PDB file of C-alpha atoms in Angstrom:
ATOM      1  CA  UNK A  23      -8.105  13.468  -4.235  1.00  0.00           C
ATOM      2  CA  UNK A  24      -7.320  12.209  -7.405  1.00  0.00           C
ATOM      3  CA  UNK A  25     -10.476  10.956 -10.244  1.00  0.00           C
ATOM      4  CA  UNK A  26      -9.388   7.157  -9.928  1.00  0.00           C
ATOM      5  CA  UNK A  27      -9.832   7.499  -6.007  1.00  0.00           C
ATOM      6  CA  UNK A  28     -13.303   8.909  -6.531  1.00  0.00           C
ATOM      7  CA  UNK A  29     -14.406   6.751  -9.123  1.00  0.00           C
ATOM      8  CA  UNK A  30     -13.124   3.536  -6.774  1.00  0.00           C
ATOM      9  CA  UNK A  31     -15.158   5.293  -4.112  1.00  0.00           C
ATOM     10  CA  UNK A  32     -18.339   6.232  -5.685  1.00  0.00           C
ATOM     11  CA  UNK A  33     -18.649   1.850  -6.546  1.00  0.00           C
ATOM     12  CA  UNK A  34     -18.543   1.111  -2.741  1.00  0.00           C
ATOM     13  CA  UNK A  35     -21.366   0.138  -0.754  1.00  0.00           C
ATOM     14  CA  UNK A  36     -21.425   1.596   2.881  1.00  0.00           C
ATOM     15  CA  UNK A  37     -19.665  -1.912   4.345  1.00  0.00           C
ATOM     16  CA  UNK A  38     -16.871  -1.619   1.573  1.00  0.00           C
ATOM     17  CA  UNK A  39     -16.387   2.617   1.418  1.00  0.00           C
ATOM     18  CA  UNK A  40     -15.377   2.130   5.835  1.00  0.00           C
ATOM     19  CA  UNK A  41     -13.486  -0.637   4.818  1.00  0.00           C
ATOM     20  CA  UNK A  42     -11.423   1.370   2.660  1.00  0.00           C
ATOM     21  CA  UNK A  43     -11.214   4.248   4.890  1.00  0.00           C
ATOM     22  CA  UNK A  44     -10.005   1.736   7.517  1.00  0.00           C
ATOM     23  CA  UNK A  45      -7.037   0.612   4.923  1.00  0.00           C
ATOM     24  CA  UNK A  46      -5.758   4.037   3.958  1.00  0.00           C
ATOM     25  CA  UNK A  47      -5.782   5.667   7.972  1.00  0.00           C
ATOM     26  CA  UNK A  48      -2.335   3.539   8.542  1.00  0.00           C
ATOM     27  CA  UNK A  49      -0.533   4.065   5.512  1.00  0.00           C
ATOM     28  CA  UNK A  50      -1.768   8.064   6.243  1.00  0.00           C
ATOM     29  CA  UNK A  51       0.416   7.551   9.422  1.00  0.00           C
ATOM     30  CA  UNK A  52       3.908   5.889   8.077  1.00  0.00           C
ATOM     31  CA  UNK A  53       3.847   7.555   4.823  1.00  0.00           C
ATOM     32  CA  UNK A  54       6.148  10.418   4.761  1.00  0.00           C
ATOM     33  CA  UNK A  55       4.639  11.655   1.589  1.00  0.00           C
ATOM     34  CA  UNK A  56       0.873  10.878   0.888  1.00  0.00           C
ATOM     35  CA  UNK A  57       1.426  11.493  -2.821  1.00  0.00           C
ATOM     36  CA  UNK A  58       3.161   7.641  -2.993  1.00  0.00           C
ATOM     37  CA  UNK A  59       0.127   6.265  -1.416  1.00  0.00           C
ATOM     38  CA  UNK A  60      -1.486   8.018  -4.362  1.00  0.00           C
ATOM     39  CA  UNK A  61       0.272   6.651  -6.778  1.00  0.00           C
ATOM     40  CA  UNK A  62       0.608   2.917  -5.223  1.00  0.00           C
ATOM     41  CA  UNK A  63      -3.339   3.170  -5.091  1.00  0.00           C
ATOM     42  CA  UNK A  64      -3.498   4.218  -9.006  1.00  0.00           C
ATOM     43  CA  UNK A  65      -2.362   0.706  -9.548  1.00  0.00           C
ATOM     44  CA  UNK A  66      -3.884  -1.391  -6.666  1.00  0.00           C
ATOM     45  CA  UNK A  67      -7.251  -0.240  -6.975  1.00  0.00           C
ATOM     46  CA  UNK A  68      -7.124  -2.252 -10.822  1.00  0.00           C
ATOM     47  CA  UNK A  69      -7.477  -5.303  -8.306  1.00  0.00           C
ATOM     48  CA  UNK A  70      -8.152  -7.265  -4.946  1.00  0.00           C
ATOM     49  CA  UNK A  71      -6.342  -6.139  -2.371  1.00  0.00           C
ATOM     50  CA  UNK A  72      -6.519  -7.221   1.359  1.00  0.00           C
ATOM     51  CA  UNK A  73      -4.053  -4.971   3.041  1.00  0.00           C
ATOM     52  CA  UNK A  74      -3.098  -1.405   1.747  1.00  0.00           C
ATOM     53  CA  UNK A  75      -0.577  -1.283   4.425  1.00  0.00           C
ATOM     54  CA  UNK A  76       1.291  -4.246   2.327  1.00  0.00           C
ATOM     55  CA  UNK A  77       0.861  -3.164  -1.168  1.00  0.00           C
ATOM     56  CA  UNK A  78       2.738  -0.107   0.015  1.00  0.00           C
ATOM     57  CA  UNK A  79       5.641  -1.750   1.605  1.00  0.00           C
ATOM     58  CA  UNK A  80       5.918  -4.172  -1.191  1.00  0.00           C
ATOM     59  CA  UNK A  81       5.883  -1.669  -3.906  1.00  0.00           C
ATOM     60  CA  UNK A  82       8.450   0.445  -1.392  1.00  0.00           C
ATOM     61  CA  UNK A  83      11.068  -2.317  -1.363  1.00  0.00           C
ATOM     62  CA  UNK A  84      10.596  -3.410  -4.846  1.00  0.00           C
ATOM     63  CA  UNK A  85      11.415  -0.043  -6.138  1.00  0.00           C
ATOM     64  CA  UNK A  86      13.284   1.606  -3.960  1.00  0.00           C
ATOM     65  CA  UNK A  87      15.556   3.479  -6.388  1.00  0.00           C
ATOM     66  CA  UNK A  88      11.766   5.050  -7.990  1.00  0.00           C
ATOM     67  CA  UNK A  89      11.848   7.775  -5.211  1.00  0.00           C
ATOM     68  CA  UNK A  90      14.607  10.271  -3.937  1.00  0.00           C
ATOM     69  CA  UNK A  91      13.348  10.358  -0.059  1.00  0.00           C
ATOM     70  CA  UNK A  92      12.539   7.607   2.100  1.00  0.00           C
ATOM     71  CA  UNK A  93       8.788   7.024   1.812  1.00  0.00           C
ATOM     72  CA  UNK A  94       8.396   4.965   5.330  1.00  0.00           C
ATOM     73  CA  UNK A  95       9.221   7.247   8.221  1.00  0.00           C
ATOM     74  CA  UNK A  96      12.328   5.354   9.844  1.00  0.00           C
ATOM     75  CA  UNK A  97       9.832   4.031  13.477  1.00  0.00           C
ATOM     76  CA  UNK A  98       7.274   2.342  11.184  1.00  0.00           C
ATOM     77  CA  UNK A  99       9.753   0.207   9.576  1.00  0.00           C
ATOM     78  CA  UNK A 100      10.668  -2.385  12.355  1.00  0.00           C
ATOM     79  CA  UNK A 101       6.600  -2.572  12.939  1.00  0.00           C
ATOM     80  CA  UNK A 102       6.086  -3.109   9.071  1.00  0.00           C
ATOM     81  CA  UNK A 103       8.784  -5.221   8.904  1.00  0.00           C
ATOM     82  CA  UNK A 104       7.712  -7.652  11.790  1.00  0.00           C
ATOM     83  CA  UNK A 105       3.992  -7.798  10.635  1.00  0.00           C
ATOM     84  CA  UNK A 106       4.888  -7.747   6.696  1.00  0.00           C
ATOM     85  CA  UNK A 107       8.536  -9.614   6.282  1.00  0.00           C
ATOM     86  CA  UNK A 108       7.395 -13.309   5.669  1.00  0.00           C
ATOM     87  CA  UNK A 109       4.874 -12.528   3.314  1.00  0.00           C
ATOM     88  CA  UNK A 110       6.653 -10.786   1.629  1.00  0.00           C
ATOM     89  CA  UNK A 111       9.205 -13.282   1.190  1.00  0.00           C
ATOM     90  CA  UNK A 112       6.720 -15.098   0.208  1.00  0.00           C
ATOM     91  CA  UNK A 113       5.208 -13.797  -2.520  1.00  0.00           C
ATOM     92  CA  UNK A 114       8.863 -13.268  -3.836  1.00  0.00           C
ATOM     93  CA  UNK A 115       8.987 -16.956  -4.295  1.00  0.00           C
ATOM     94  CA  UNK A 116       6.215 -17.684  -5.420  1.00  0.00           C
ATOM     95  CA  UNK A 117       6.922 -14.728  -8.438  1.00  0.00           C
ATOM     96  CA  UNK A 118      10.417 -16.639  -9.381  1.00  0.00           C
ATOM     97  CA  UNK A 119       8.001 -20.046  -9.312  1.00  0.00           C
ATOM     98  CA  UNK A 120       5.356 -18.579 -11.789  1.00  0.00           C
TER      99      UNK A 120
END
């Protein structure tokens, strides 16, 4: 596990550390290479995040061209895509508001 993860962890409080196990068991799942989740927590972990499960598809369809292999197995993307698709629109707007 990488220093940044363990420094993130050793600042939780019981409540917060199984709340952050809770986020990272999905992403564990639909991942096909845990080293991205690594490297999309390097940067989310600088803030407040409610859902690891979207800060990976976000950063997944914002820079797709970043990564040779697909990084969401191919059955988790019609489940992401249900749960995750109007936020993320969203969130696009709002960034070509700001």
């Amino acid at each position: 596990m990488p220093n940044y993860v363990r420094r993130y962890c050793d600042n939780l409080d019981e409540f917060k550390w199984h709340w952050f196990y809770y986020q990272m068991k999905e992403p564990m799942e639909f991942l096909a290479d845990t080293e991205y989740l690594f490297y999309v927590l390097k940067w989310i972990l600088k803030y407040d995040f409610d859902d690891l499960g979207y800060a990976v598809y976000f950063q997944t369809i914002m820079d797709p061209e970043m990564w040779s292999e697909p990084l969401i197995k191919d059955e988790w993307w019609t489940i992401l895509d249900k749960r995750y698709q109007e936020r993320f629109h969203n969130d696009i707007s709002e960034m070509h508001h700001d």
